[in-house]
Coordinates of C-alpha atoms and ligand atoms in Angstrom, one line a residue:
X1 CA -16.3 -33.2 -16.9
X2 CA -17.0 -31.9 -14.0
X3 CA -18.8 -28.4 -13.2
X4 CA -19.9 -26.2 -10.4
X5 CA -23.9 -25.7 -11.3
X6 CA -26.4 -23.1 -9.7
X7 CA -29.5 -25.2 -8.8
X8 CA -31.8 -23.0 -7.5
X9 CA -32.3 -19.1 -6.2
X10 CA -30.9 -18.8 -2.5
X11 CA -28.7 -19.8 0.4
X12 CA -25.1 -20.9 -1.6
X13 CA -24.9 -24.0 0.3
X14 CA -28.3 -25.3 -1.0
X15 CA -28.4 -24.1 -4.2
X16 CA -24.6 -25.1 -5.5
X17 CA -23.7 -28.4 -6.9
X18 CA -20.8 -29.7 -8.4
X19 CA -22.2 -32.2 -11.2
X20 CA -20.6 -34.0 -14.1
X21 CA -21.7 -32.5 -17.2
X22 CA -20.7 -33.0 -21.0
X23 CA -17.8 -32.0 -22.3
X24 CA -18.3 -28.8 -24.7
X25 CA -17.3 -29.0 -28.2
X26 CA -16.6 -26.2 -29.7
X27 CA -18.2 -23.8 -32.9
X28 CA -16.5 -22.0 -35.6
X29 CA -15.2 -19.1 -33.8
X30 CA -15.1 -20.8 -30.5
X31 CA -12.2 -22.1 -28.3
X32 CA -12.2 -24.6 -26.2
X33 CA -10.4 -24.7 -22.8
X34 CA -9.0 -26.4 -19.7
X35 CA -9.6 -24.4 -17.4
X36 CA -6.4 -24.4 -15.0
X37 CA -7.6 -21.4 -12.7
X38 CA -11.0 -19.8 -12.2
X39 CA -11.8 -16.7 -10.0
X40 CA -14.7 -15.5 -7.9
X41 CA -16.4 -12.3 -7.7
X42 CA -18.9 -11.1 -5.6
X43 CA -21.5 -11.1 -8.9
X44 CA -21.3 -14.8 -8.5
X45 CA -23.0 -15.6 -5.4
X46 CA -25.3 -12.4 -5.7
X47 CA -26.5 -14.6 -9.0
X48 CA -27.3 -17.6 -7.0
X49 CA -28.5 -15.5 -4.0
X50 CA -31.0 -14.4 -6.7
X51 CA -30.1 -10.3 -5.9
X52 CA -30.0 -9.7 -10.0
X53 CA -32.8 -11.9 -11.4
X54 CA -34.1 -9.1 -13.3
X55 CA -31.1 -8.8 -15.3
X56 CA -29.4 -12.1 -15.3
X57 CA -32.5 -14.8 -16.0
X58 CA -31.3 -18.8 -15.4
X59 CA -32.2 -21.9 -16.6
X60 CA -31.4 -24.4 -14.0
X61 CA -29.2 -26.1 -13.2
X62 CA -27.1 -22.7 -14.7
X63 CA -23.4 -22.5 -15.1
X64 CA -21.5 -20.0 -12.7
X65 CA -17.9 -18.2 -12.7
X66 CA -16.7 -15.0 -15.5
X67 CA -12.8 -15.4 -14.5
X68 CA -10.4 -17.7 -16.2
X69 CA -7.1 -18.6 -17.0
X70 CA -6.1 -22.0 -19.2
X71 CA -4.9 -23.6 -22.3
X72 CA -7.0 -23.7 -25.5
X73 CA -7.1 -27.4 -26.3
X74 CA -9.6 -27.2 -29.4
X75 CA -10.6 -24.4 -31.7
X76 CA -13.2 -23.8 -34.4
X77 CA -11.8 -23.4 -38.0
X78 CA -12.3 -19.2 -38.2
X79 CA -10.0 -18.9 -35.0
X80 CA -6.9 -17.5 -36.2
X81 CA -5.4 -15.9 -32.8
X82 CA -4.8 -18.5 -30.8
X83 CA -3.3 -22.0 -31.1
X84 CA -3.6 -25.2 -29.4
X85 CA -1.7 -25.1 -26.6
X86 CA -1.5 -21.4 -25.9
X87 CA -1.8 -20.4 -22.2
X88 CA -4.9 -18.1 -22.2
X89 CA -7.4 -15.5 -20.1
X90 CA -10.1 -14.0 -20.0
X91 CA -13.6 -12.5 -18.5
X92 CA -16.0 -14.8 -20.5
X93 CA -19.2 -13.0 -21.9
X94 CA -21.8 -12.8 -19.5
X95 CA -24.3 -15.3 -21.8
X96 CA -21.8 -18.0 -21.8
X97 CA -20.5 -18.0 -17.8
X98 CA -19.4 -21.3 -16.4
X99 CA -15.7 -20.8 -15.1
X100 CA -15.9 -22.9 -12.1
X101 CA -15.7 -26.0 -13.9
X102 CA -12.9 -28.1 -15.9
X103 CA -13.7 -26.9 -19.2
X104 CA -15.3 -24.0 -21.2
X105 CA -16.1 -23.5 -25.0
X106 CA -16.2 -19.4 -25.7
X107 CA -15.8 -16.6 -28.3
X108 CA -12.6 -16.5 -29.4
X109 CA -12.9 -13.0 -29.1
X110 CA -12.6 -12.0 -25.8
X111 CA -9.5 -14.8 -24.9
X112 CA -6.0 -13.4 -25.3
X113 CA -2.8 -15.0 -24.0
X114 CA -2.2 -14.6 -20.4
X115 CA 1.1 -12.6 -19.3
X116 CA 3.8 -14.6 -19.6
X117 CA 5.5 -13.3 -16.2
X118 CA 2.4 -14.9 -13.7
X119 CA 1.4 -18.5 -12.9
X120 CA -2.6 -19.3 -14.0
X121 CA -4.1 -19.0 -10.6
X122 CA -2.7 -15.3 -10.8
X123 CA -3.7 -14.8 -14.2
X124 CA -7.2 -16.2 -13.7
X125 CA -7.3 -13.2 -10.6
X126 CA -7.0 -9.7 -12.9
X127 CA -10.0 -9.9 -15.8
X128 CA -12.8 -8.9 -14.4
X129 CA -11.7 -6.9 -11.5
X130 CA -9.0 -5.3 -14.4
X131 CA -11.7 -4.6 -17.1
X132 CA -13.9 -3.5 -14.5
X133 CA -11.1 -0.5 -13.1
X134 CA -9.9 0.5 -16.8
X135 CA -13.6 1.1 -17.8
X136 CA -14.5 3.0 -15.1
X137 CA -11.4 5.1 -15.3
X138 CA -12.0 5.7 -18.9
X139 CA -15.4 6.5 -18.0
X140 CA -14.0 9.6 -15.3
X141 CA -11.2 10.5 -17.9
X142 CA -8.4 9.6 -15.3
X143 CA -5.0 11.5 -15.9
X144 CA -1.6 11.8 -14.3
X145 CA -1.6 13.9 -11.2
X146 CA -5.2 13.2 -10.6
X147 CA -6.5 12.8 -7.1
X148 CA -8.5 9.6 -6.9
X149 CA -10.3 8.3 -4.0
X150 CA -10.0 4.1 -4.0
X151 CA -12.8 2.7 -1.5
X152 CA -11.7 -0.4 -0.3
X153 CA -8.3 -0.7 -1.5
X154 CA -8.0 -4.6 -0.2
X155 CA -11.0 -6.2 -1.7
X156 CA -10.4 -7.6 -5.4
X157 CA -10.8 -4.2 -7.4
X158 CA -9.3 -1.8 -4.9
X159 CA -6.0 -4.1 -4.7
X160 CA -5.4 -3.8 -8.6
X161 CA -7.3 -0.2 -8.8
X162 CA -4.1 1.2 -6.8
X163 CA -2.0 -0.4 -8.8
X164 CA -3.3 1.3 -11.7
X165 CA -4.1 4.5 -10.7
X166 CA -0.5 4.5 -9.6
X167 CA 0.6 3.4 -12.6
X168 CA -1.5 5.9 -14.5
X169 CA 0.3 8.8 -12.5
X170 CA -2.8 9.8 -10.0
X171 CA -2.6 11.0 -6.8
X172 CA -4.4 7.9 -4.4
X173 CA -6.1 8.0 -1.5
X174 CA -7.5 4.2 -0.2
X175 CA -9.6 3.0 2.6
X176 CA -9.3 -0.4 4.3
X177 CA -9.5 -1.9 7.9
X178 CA -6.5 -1.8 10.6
X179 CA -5.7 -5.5 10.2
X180 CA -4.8 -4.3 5.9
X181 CA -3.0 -0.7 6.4
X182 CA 0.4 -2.2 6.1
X183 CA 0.2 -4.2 3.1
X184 CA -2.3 -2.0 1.3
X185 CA 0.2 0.9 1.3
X186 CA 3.0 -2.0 -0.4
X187 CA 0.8 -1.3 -3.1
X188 CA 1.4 2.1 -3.7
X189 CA -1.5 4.0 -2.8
X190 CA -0.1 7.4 -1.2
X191 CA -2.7 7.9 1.3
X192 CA -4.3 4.5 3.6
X193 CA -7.0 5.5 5.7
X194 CA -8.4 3.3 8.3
X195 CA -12.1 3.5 8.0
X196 CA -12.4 2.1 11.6
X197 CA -10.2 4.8 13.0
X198 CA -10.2 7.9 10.4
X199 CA -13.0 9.4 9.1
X200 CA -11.6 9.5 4.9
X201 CA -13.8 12.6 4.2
X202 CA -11.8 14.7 6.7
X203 CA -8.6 13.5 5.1
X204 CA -9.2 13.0 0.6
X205 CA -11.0 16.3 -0.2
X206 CA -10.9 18.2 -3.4
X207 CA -10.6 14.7 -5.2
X208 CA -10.9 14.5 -9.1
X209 CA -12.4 10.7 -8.8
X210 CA -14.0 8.9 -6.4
X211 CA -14.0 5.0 -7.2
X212 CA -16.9 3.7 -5.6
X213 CA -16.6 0.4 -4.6
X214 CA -19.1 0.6 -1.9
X215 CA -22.3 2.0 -2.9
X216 CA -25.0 2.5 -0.2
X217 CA -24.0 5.9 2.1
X218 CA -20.7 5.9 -0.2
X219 CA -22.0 6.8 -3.3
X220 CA -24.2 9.9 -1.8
X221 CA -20.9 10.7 0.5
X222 CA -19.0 11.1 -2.5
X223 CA -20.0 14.7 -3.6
X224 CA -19.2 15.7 -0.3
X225 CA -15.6 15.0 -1.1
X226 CA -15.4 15.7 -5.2
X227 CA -14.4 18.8 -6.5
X228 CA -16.2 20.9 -8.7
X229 CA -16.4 19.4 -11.8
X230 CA -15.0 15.7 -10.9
X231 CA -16.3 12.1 -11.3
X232 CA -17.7 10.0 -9.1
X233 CA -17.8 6.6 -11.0
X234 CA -19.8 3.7 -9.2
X235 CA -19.8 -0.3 -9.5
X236 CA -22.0 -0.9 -6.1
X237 CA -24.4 2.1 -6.4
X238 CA -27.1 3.0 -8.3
X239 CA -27.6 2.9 -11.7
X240 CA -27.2 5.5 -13.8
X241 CA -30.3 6.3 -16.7
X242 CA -27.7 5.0 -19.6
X243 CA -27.0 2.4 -17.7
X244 CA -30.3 1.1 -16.7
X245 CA -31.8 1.8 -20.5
X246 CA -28.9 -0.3 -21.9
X247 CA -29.8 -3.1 -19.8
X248 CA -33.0 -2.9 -21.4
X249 CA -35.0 -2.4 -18.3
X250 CA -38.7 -0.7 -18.7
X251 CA -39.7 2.8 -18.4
X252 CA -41.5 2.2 -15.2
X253 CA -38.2 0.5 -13.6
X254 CA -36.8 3.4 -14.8
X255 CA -38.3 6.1 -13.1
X256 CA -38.2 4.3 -9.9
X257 CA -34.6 3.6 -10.2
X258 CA -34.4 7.8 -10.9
X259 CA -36.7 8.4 -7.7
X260 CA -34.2 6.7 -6.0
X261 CA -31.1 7.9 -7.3
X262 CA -32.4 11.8 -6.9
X263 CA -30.7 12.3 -4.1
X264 CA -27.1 11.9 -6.1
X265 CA -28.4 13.7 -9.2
X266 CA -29.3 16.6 -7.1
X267 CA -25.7 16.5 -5.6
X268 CA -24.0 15.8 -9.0
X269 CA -26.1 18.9 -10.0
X270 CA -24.9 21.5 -7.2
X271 CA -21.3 20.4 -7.7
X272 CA -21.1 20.6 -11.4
X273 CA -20.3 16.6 -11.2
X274 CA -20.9 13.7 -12.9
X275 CA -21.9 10.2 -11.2
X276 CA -21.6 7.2 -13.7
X277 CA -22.3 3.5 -13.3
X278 CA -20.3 1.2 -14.9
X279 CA -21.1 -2.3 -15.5
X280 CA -17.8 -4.3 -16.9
X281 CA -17.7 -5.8 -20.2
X282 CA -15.1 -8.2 -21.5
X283 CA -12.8 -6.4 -23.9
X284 CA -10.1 -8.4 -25.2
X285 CA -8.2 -4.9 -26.4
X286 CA -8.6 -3.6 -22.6
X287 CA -7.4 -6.9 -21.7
X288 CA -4.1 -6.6 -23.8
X289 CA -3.2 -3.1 -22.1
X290 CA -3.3 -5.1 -18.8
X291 CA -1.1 -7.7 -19.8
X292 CA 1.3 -5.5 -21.2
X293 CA 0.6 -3.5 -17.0
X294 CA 1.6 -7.0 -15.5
X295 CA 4.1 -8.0 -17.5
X296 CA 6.0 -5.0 -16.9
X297 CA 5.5 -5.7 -13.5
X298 CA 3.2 -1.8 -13.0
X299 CA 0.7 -4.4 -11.7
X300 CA 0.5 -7.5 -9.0
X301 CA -1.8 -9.9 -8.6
X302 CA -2.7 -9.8 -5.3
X303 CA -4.7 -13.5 -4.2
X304 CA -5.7 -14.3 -0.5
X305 CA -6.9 -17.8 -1.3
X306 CA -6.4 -20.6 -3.8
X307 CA -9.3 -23.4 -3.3
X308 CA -10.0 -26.4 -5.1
X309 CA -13.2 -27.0 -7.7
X310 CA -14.2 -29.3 -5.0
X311 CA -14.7 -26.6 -2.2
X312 CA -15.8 -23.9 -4.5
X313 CA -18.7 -22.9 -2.1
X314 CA -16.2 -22.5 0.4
X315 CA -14.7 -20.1 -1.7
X316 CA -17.7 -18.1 -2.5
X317 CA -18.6 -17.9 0.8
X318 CA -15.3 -16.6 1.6
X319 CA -16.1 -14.0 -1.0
X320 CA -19.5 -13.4 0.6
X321 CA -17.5 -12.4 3.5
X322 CA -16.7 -8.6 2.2
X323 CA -13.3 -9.1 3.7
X324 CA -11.1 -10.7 1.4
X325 CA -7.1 -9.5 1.0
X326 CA -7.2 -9.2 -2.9
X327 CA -8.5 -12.1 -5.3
X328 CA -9.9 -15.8 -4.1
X329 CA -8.9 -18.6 -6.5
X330 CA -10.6 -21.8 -7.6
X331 CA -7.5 -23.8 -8.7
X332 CA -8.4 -26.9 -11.2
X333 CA -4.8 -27.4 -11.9
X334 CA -3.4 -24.2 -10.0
Ligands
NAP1 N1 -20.5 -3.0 -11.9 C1 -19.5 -3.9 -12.2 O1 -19.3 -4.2 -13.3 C2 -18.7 -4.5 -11.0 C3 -17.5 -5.2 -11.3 C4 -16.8 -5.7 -10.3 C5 -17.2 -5.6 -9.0 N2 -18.4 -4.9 -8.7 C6 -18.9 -4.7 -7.3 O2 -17.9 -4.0 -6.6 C7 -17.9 -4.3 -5.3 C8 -16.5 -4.6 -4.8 O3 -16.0 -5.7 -5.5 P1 -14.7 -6.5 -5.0 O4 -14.5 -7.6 -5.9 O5 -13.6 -5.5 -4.7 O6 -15.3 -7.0 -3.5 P2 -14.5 -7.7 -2.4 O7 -13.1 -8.2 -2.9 O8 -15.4 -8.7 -1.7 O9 -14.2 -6.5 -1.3 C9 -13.8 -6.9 -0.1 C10 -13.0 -5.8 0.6 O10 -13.8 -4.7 0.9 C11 -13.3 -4.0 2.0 N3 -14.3 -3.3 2.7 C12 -15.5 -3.7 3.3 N4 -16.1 -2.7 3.9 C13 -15.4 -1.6 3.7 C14 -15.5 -0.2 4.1 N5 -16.6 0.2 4.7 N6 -14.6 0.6 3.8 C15 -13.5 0.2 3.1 N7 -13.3 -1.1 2.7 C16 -14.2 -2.0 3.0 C17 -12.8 -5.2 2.9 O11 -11.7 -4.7 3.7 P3 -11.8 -5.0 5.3 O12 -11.7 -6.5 5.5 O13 -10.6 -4.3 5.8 O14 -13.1 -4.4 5.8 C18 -12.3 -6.2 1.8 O15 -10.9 -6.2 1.7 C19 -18.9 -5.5 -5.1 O16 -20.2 -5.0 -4.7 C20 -19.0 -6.0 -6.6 O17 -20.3 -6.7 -6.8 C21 -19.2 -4.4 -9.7

């Protein structure tokens, strides 16, 4: 079959192959699938680029992709859940990654049936952005009439974030570029500001949450816009101690991440705050509150590109862009 493979730490073009590679079989709680959809995320080409070898270690040539949506065509004997043919997806588990290619073998586990009421490209768009937004709103204990702050609420996350917030009852303030204000707001959000003309901590103040998306400035800004007592809950900023202990990294790295992050402890401190950083898992429990979002049509897919396996770097360097309109698609059979 044929597979996208991560040959070596670097530039995308270089280091990216598409290979033909064996066929997995599958194990006794495994299922195997076609995949029909894949998506990308910006961890992808931050593997390859080589910005997380301390977490993520590969063997080359390594597997690459988390998103996916297809049909289990084989499944070990202990898989009960699914049957052949059912129309699947999923945010694999991070030791077993290998979505841009035409077939996968994973943990039953973590695959559920894909909403009924969206086509696989669609599907293959909402796991890990999805997983990633319910977790971090669990983390900040979102509930209705909330006032959340949604950084970039046109990029993969913000466009479902909205979505769920909304749907979750919150109050939601997003920012985005000019060229996205009108289609961002078709999402719901009841506030779009225009980072290139607004300034959004002049406009969402006394907020409850603040998504961060961005990291960098972002995560520091954000207890300048919190209330007392709120959440600022981070994907792109700096790790938090729990978060940096459970990836098992040492007590030196540690420290130095806590040096760095002082600044935001200080800040969480004077506000009464917390700052958490969330790194998604695959929950397949998570997974079925979202399907049950989208098929009652709470929730949209929202896709800017579909692309084939064969241009797959194209598609990752679309997502290296940092200016994609929702989710980018690698369609096998989409
Ligand atoms: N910790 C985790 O488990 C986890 C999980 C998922 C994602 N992440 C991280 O979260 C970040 C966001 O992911 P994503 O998938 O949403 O990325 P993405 O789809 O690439 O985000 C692109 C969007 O960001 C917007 N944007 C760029 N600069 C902005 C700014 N200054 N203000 C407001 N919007 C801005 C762009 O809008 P314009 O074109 O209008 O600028 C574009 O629509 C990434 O760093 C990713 O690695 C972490």
């Amino acid at each position: 079959m044929k597979a996208l493979q991560i040959t070596g730490y670097g530039d995308l073009k270089a280091h990216l192959a598409i290979n033909e590679v064996e066929k997995p079989s599958v194990s006794e709680h495994q299922v195997l699938i076609e995949i029909y959809a894949a998506s990308t995320n910006p961890i992808d080409y931050k593997i390859v680029e080589g910005a997380l070898k301390q977490v993520i270690k590969l063997k080359f040539p390594a597997p690459i992709g988390f998103d996916v949506a297809g049909v289990v065509v084989a499944k070990g004997q202990s898989v009960t859940h699914l049957e052949i043919g059912d129309e699947i997806f999923s945010r694999v588990p991070s030791n077993a990654p290998g979505t841009f290619a035409e077939y996968i073998a994973i943990d039953s586990d973590v695959v559920i049936k894909k909403p009924a009421n969206i086509d696989f490209a669609a599907a293959a768009s909402i796991p890990l952005v999805g997983l990633t937004t319910v977790q971090c709103f669990d983390k900040a204990r979102l509930k209705a009439g909330d006032k959340v702050l949604i950084h970039a609420g046109s990029g993969g996350v913000g466009t479902f974030a909205i979505q769920y917030a909304k749907a979750k009852g919150a109050y939601v303030y997003t920012t985005t570029s000019t060229k996205n204000v009108e289609w961002v707001k078709e999402l719901g959000a009841d506030r779009v500001i225009d980072y290139k003309t607004e300034n959004y901590a002049a406009i969402a103040k006394d907020l409850d949450i603040v998504y961060d998306t961005l990291g960098g400035d972002y995560t520091l800004e954000a207890f300048k816009v919190i209330k007392k007592g709120g959440t600022v809950v981070s994907i792109a900023g700096d790790l938090d101690e729990f978060t940096a202990k459970d990836l098992g990294l040492n007590k030196l790295i540690r420290l130095l991440l806590a040096l760095k992050r002082r600044k935001i402890t200080r800040q969480a401190k004077a506000k009464t705050a917390h700052y958490y950083f969330v790194l998604m898992d695959p929950n397949a429990s998570q997974l079925a509150d979202i399907k049950t979002l989208i098929e009652r049509q709470l929730i949209k897919p929202v896709i800017d590109k579909v692309y084939p396996l064969s241009n797959a770097v194209e598609a990752l360097l679309h997502q290296k862009s940092g200016h994609a309109k929702g989710k980018i698609v690698i369609g096998m059979k989409a």
